Short mmCIF file of C-alpha atoms and ligand atoms in Angstrom, two decimals:
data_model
loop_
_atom_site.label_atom_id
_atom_site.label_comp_id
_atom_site.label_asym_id
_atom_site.label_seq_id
_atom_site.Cartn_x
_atom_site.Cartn_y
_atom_site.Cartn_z
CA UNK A 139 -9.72 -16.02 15.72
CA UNK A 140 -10.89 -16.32 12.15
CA UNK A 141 -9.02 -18.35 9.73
CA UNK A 142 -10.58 -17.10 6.42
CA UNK A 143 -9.16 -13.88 5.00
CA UNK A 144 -10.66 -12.45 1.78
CA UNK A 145 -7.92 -9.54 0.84
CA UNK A 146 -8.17 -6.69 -1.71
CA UNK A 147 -6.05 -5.73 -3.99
CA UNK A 148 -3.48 -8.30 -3.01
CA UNK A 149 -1.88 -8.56 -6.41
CA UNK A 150 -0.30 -4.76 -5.59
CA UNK A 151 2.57 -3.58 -3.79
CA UNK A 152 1.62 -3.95 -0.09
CA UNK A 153 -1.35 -6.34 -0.53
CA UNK A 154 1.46 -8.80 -2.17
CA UNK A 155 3.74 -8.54 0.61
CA UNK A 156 0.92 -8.89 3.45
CA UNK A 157 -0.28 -12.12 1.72
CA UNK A 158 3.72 -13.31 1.72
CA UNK A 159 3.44 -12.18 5.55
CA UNK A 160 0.59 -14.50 6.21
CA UNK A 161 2.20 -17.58 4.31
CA UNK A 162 4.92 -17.03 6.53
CA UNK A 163 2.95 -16.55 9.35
CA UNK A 164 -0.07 -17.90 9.63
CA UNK A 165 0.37 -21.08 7.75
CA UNK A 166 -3.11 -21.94 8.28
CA UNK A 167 -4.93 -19.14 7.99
CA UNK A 168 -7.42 -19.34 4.04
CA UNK A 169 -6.90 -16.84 1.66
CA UNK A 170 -8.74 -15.08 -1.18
CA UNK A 171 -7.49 -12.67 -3.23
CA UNK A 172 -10.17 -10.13 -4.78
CA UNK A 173 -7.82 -7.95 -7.26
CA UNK A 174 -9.22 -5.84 -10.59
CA UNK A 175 -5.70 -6.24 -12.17
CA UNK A 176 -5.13 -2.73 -13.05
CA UNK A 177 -1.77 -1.19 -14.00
CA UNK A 178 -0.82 -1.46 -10.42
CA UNK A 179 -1.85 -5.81 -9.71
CA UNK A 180 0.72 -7.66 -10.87
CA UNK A 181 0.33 -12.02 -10.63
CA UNK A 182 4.20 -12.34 -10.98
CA UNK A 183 4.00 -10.60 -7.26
CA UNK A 184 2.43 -13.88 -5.93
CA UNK A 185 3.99 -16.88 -7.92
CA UNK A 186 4.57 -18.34 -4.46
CA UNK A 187 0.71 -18.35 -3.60
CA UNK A 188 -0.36 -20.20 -6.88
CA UNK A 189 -1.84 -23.67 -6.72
CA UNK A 190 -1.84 -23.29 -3.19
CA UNK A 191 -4.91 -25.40 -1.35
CA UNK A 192 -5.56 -22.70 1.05
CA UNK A 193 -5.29 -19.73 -2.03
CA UNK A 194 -7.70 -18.76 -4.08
CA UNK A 195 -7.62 -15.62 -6.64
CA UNK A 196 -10.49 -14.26 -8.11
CA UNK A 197 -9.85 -11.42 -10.27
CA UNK A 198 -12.97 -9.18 -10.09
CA UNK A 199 -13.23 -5.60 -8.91
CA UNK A 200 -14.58 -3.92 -6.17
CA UNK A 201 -16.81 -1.07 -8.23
CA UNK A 202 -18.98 -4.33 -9.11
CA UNK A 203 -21.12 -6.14 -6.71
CA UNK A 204 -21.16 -9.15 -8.36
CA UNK A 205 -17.60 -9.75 -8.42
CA UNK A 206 -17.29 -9.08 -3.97
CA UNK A 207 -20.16 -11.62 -4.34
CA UNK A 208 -17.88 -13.81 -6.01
CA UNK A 209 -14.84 -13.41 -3.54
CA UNK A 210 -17.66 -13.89 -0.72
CA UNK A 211 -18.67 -17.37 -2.21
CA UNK A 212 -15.01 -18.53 -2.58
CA UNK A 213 -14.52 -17.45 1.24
CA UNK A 214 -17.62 -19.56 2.25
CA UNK A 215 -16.38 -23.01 -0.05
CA UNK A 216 -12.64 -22.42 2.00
CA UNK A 217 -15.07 -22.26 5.30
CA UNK A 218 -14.62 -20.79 8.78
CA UNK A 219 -15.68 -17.35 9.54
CA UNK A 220 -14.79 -14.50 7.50
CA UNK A 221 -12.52 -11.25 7.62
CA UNK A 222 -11.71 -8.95 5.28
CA UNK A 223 -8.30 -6.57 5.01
CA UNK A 224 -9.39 -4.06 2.23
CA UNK A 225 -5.78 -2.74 0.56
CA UNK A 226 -7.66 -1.94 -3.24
CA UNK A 227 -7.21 1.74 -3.78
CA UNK A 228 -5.62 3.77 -6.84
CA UNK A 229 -2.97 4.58 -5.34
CA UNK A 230 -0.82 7.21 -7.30
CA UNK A 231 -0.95 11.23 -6.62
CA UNK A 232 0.24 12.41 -10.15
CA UNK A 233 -2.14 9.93 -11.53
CA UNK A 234 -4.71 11.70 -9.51
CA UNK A 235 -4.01 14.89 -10.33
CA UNK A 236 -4.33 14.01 -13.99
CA UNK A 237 -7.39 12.23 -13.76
CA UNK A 238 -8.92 11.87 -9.96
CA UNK A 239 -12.73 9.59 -11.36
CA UNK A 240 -11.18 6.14 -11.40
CA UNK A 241 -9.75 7.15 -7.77
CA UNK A 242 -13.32 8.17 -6.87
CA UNK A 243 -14.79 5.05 -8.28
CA UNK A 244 -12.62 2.75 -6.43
CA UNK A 245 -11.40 4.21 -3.18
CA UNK A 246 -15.38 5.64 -2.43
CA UNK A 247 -18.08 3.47 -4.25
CA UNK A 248 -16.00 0.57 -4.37
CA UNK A 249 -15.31 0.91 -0.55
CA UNK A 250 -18.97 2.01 0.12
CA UNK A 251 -19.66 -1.61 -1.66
CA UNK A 252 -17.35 -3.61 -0.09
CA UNK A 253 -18.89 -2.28 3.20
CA UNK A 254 -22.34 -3.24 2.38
CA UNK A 255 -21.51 -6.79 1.28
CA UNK A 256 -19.21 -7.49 4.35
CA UNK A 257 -21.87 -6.19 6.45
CA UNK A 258 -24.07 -8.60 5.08
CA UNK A 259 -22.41 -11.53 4.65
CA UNK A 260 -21.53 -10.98 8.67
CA UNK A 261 -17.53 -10.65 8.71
CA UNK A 262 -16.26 -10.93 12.35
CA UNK A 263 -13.64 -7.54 11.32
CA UNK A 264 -12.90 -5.39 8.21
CA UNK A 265 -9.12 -3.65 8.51
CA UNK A 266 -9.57 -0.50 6.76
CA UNK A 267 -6.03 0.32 5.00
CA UNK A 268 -5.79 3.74 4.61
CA UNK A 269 -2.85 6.51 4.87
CA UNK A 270 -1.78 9.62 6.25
CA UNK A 271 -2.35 11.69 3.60
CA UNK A 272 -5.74 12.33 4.67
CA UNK A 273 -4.30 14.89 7.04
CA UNK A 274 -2.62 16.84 4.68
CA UNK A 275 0.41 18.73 5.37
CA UNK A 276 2.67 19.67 8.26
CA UNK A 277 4.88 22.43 8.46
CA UNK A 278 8.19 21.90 9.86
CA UNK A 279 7.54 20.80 13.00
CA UNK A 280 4.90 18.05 14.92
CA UNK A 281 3.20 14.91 13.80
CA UNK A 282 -0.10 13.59 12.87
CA UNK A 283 -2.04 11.85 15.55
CA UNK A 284 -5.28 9.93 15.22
CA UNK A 285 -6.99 13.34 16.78
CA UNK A 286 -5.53 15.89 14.06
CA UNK A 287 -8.52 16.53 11.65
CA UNK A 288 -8.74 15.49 8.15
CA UNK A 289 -7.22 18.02 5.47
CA UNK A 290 -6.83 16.18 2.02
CA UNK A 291 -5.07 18.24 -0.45
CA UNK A 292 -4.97 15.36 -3.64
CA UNK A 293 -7.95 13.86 -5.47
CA UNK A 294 -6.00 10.54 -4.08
CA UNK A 295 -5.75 11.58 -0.55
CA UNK A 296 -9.35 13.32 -0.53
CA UNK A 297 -10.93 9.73 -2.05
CA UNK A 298 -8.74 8.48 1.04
CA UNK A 299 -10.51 10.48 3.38
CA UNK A 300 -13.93 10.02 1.84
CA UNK A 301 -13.70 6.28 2.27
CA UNK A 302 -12.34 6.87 5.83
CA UNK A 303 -15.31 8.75 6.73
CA UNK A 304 -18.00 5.74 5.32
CA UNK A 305 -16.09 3.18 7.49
CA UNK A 306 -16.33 5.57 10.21
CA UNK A 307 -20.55 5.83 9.73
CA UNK A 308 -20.39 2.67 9.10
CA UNK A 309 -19.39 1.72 12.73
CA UNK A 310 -21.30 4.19 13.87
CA UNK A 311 -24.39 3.46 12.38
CA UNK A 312 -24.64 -0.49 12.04
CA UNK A 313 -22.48 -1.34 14.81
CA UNK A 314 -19.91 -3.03 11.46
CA UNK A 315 -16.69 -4.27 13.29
CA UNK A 316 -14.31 -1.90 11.14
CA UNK A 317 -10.88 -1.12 11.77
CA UNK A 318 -8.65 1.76 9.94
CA UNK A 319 -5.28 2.11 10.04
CA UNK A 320 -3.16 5.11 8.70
CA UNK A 321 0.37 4.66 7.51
CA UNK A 322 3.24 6.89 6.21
CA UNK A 323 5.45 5.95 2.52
CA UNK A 324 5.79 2.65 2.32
CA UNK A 325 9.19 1.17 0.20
CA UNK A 326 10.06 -2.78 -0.35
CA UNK A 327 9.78 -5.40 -3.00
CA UNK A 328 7.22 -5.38 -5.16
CA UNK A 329 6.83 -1.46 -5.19
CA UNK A 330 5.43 -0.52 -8.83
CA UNK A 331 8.17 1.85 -10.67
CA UNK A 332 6.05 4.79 -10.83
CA UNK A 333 6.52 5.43 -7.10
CA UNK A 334 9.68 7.83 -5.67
CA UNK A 335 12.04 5.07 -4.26
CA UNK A 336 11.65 2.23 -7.06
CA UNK A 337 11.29 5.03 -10.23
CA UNK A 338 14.83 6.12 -8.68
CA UNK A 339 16.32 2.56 -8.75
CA UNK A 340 15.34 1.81 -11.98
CA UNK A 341 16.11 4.70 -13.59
CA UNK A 342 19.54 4.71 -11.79
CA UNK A 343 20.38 1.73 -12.55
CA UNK A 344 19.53 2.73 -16.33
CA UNK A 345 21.81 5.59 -16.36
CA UNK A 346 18.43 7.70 -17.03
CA UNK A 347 17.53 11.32 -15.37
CA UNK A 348 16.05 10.71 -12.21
CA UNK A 349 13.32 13.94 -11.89
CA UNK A 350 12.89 15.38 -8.62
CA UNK A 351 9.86 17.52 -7.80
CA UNK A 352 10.76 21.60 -6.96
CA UNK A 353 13.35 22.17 -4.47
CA UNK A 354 13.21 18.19 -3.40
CA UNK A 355 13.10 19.38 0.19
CA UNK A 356 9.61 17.71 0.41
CA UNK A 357 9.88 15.62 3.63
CA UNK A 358 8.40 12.14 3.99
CA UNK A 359 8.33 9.26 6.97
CA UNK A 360 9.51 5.98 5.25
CA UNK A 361 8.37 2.77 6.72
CA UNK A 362 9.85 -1.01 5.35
CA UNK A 363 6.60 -2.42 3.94
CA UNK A 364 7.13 -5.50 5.95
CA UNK A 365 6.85 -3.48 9.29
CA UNK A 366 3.56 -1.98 7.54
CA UNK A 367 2.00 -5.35 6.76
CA UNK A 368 2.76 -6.21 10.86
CA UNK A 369 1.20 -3.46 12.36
CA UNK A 370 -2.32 -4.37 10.14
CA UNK A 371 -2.13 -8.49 10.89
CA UNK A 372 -1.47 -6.66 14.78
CA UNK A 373 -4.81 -4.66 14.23
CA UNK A 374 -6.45 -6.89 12.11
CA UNK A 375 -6.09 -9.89 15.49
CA UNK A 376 -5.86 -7.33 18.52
CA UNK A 377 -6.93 -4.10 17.34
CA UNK A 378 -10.48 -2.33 19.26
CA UNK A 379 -13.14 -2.06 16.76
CA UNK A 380 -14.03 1.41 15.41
CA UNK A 381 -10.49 2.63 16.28
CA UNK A 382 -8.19 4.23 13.86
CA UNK A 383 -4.22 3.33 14.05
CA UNK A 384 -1.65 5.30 12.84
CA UNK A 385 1.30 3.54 11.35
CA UNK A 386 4.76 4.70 10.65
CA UNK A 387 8.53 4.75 11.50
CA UNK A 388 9.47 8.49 12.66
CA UNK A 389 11.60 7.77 9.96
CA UNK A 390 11.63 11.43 8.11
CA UNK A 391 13.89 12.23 4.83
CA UNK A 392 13.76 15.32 2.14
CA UNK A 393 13.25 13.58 -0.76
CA UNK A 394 16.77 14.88 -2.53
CA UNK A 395 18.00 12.95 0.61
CA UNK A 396 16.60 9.65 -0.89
CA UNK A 397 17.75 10.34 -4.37
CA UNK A 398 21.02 11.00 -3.04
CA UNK A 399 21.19 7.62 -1.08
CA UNK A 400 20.26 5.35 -3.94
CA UNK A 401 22.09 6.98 -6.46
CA UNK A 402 25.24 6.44 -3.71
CA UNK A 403 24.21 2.86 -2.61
CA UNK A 404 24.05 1.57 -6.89
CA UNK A 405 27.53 3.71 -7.36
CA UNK A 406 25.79 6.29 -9.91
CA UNK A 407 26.93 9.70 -10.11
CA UNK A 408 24.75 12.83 -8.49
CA UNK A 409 24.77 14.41 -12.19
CA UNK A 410 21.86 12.17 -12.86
CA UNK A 411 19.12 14.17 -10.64
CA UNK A 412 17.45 16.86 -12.44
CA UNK A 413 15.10 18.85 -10.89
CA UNK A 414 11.79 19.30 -12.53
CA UNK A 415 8.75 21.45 -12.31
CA UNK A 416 7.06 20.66 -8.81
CA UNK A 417 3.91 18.47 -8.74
CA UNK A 418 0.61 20.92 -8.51
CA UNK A 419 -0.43 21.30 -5.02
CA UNK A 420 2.29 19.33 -3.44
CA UNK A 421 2.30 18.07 0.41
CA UNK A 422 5.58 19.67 2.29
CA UNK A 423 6.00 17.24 4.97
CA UNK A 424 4.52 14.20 6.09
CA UNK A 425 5.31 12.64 10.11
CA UNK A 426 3.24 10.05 11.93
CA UNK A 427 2.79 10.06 15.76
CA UNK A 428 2.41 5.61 16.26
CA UNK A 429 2.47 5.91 19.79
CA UNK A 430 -1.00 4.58 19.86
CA UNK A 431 -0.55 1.52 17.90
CA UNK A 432 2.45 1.00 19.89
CA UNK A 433 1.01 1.52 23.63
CA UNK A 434 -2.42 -0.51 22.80
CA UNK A 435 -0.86 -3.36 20.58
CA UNK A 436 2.83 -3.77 21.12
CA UNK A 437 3.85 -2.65 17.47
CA UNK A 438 6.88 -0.98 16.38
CA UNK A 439 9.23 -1.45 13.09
CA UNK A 440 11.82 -3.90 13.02
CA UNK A 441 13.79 -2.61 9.97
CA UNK A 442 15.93 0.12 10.33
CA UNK A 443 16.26 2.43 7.19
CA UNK A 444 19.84 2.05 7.09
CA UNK A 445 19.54 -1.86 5.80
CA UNK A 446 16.03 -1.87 4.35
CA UNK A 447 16.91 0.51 1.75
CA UNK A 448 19.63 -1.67 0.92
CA UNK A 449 17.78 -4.94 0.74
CA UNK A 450 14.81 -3.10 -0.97
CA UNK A 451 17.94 -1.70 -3.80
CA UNK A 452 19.48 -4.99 -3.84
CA UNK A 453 15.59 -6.61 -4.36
CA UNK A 454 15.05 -4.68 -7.72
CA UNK A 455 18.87 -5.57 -8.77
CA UNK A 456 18.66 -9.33 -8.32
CA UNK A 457 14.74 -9.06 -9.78
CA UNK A 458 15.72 -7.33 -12.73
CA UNK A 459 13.41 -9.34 -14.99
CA UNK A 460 9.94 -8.33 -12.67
CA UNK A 461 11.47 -5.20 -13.27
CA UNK A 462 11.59 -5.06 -16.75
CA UNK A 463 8.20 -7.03 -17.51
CA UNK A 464 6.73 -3.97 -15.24
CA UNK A 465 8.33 -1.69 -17.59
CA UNK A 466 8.06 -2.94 -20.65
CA UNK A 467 4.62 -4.10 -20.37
CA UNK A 468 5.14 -7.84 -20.36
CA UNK A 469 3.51 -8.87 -17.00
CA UNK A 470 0.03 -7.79 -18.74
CA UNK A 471 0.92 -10.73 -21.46
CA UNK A 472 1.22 -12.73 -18.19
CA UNK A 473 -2.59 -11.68 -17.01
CA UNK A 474 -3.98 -11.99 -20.75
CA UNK A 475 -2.60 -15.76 -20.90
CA UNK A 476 -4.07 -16.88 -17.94
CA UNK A 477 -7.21 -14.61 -17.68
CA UNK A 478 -8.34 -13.31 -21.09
CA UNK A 479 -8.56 -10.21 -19.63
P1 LIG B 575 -0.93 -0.46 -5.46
O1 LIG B 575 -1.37 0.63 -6.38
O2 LIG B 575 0.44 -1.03 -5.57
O3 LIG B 575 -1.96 -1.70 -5.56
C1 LIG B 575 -3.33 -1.52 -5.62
C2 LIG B 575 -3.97 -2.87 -5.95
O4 LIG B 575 -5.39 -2.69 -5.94
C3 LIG B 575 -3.57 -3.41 -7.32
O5 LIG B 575 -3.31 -4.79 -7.25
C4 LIG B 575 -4.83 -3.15 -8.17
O6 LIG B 575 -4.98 -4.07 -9.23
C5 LIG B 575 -5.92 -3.28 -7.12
N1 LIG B 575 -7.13 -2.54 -7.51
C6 LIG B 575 -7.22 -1.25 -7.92
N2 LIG B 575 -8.50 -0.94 -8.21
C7 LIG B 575 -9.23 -2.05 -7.93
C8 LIG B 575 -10.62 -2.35 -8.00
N3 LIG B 575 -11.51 -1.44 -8.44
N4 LIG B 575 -11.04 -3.58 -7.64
C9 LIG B 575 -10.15 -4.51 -7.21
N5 LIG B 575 -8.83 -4.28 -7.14
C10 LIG B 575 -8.38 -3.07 -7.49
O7 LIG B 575 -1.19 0.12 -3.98
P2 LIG B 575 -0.35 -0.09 -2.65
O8 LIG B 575 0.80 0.87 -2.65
O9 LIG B 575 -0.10 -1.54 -2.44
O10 LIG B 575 -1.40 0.44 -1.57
C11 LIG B 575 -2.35 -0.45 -0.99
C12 LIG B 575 -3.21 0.34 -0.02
O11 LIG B 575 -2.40 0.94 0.98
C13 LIG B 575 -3.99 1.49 -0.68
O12 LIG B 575 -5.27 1.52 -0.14
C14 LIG B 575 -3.20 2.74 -0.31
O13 LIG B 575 -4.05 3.85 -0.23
C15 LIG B 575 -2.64 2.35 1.05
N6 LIG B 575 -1.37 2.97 1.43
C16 LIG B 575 -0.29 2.93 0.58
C17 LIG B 575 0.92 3.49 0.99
C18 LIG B 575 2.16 3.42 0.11
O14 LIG B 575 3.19 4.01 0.46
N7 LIG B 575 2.15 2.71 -1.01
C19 LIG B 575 1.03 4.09 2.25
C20 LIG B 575 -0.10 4.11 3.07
C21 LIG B 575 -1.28 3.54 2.66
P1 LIG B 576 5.31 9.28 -4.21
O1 LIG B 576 6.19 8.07 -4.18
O2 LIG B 576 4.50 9.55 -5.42
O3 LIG B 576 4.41 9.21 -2.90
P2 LIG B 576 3.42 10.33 -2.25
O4 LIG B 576 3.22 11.42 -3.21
O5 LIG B 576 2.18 9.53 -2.04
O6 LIG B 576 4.09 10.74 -0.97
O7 LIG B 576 6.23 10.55 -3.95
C1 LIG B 576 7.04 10.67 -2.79
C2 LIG B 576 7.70 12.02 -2.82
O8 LIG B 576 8.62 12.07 -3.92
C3 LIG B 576 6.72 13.17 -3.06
O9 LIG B 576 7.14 14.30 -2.29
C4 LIG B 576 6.86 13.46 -4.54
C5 LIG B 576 8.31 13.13 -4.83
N1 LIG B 576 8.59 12.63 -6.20
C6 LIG B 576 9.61 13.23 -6.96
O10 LIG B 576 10.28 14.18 -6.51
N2 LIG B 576 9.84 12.73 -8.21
C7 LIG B 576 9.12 11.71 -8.74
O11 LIG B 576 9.37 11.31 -9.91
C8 LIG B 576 8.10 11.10 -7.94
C9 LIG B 576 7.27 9.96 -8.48
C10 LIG B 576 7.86 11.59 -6.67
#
C-alpha cells in the first residue's frame, strides 16, 4: 500500500483531523499538505505536524496548476508511490448563497485540475471527499443511498455534485483509480465558528444570541469527525475503485434539538436562542443509508453522540485561545508571519 499521501485542504476542519488520524495511525505513512489558506485553513490546526521529517506543507491552491505541480514534486522528493485524499472545497452554504463563484472555482475547476495532474503524475488512488448534500432533501421519512439521484439545492452542494460527476467521467473515461465518499454534518475539534455546532458554543459561552434558522425543525445526521476521517483512511486502503461510499451515523437531530443540548451541557439559559429569518432555499432533512460502507469495508462510528458532543464542547472550552484567534482574526497574523501571504 502506498506510503505517500499528498492531502488537500488539510489545514481545515476535517482535513486537520484526518492528518492527526494518520500521525496516530500510520506513523509511517509521508505527508503533504496542499492548502490555499483561505478563511477556513488554519496552521494553528496542525502545530503537531510542524518540523516533522515525514510533513511537508506547501501552501498553494488548487485553481492553479502550478501550485498541484508543486505539491506533486514535494510527494516525489518524500518518495514511494503516490495517493491523493482531496478534502479542499468552500465549504459554507450561507457563504454560497451570498456569493456561489469562489465555490465554483474551487470545488469544479480546481477539482477538474487536480484530476488531470493526478492522472498524470500516475497516483495508485484519489479519495474523492464529498457530502450528502448532493442529494438534496428528504422529507420525513427514508435515507439517501448511493442509488438515490443527485438533487443539489445550494450553489455549495450543486459545485459538490458537479465535481462528483468529473470524478465519475473521470473513471469512466481514463480508467483514473477514483474513489468518492459521501458523508452527513460533521462536528469535532477544529470546526471553524461559522458552522451550527461550534457558532453555538462560542456564542454560548459568550452570553451572545445564538440565531436559529425558521422553525429550527431542520433535521440533520451528525457524525464525530473522527469516525468521518476512519471511514475515508477505510476507503482510501480497501475501498473498490470507481465506487461511491456513503458515510454517516443515523444519528438524526432538529437543529433546535442541538441548540438546546449545548446551551444545557455549558449551563446557559434557553432565553439565548432567537429565531431568525430562515436561510433561502433551505434543506429540511438530511439521513444517510452507510450500510454499504459498512457491509463492503467493516466501517461503523465509534463515538456515540451522547459523549462526543461533550468532548467536542469541552474541546472549544479548554481551546479557548484557537478560539478566539479564529474570531478575532489573529490566526491570519500567524499565516502572514510565516508565509507573507
Ligand atoms: P473547511 O472549510 O473547514 O476547510 C477547507 C480547507 O480547504 C481549508 O483549509 C481551505 O484553506 C482549503 N481550501 C479552500 N479552497 C482551496 C483552494 N482553492 N486550494 C487549496 N486549498 C483550499 O472544510 P471541511 O468542513 O473540513 O470540509 C472538507 C471537505 O469535506 C469538503 O470537501 C466538504 O465539502 C466535505 N464535507 C464536509 C462536511 C462537514 O460537515 N464539514 C460534511 C461532508 C463533507
Ligand atoms: P451548517 O452547519 O451551516 O451545515 P449545513 O447547512 O451544511 O447542513 O448548518 C446546519 C444546520 O443548522 C442547517 O439546517 C442550518 C442551521 N443553522 C442555524 O439554524 N443557524 C446558524 O447560525 C447556522 C450557521 C446554521
Amino acid at each position: 500500500m502506498t506510503k505517500t499521501l499528498i492531502v488537500t485542504g488539510g489545514a481545515g476542519f476535517i482535513g486537520a483531523n484526518f492528518l492527526h488520524l494518520l500521525r496516530r495511525e500510520r506513523p509511517d505513512w509521508k505527508l503533504v499538505n496542499l492548502d490555499a489558506l483561505t478563511y477556513a485553513g488554519n496552521l494553528e490546526n496542525l502545530t503537531e505536524l510542524e518540523g516533522h521529517p515525514g510533513y511537508r506543507f506547501v501552501h498553494g491552491d488548487i485553481t492553479r496548476p502550478e501550485d498541484i505541480e508543486s505539491a506533486f514534486t514535494a510527494a516525489r522528493e518524500l518518495g514511494g508511490g503516490v495517493s491523493l485524499v482531496h478534502f479542499a472545497a468552500e465549504s459554507h452554504v450561507d457563504r454560497s448563497i451570498r456569493s456561489g463563484l469562489p465555490f465554483v472555482q474551487t470545488n469544479v475547476v480546481g477539482t477538474q485540475l487536480l484530476l488531470d495532474a493526478a492522472r498524470a503524475h500516475g497516483v495508485e488512488r484519489f479519495v474523492h471527499v464529498s457530502t450528502d448534500e448532493v442529494y438534496g432533501s428528504l422529507g420525513e421519512s427514508g435515507y439517501f443511498t448511493e442509488e438515490t439521484p443527485l438533487a443539489p439545492n445550494s450553489p455549495y452542494s450543486a459545485s459538490k455534485a458537479a465535481s462528483d460527476m468529473l470524478v465519475r467521467a473521470a473513471v469512466h473515461t481514463h480508467g483514473f483509480p477514483a474513489l468518492t465518499t459521501r458523508c452527513s454534518n460533521n462536528y469535532g475539534p477544529y470546526q471553524f465558528p461559522e458552522k451550527l455546532i461550534p457558532l453555538m458554543i462560542s456564542k454560548a459561552q459568550d452570553g451572545e444570541p445564538l440565531p436559529v434558522y425558521g422553525d429550527g425543525k431542520n433535521v440533520r445526521d451528525w457524525l464525530y469527525v473522527v469516525d468521518h476521517c476512519e471511514a475515508i483512511l477505510a476507503v482510501l486502503e480497501r475501498g473498490r475503485v470507481g465506487e461511491v461510499y456513503n458515510i454517516g451515523g443515523h444519528n438524526e437531530y432538529e437543529n433546535l434539538a442541538i441548540v438546546r443540548r449545548v446551551l444545557s451541557e455549558l449551563g446557559k439559559s434557553e432565553d439565548l436562542i432567537r429565531f431568525v429569518k430562515d436561510r433561502p432555499g433551505h434543506d429540511r432533512r438530511y439521513a444517510i443509508d452507510a450500510s454499504k460502507i459498512g457491509r463492503e469495508l467493516g466501517w461503523k462510528p465509534r463515538h456515540r453522540f451522547e459523549e462526543a458532543l461533550p468532548l467536542t464542547i469541552e474541546w472549544y472550552r479548554t481551546h479557548a485561545s484557537w478560539l478566539q484567534r479564529v474570531r478575532n482574526g489573529a490566526y491570519r497574523e500567524y499565516l502572514t508571519r510565516q508565509y507573507g501571504g
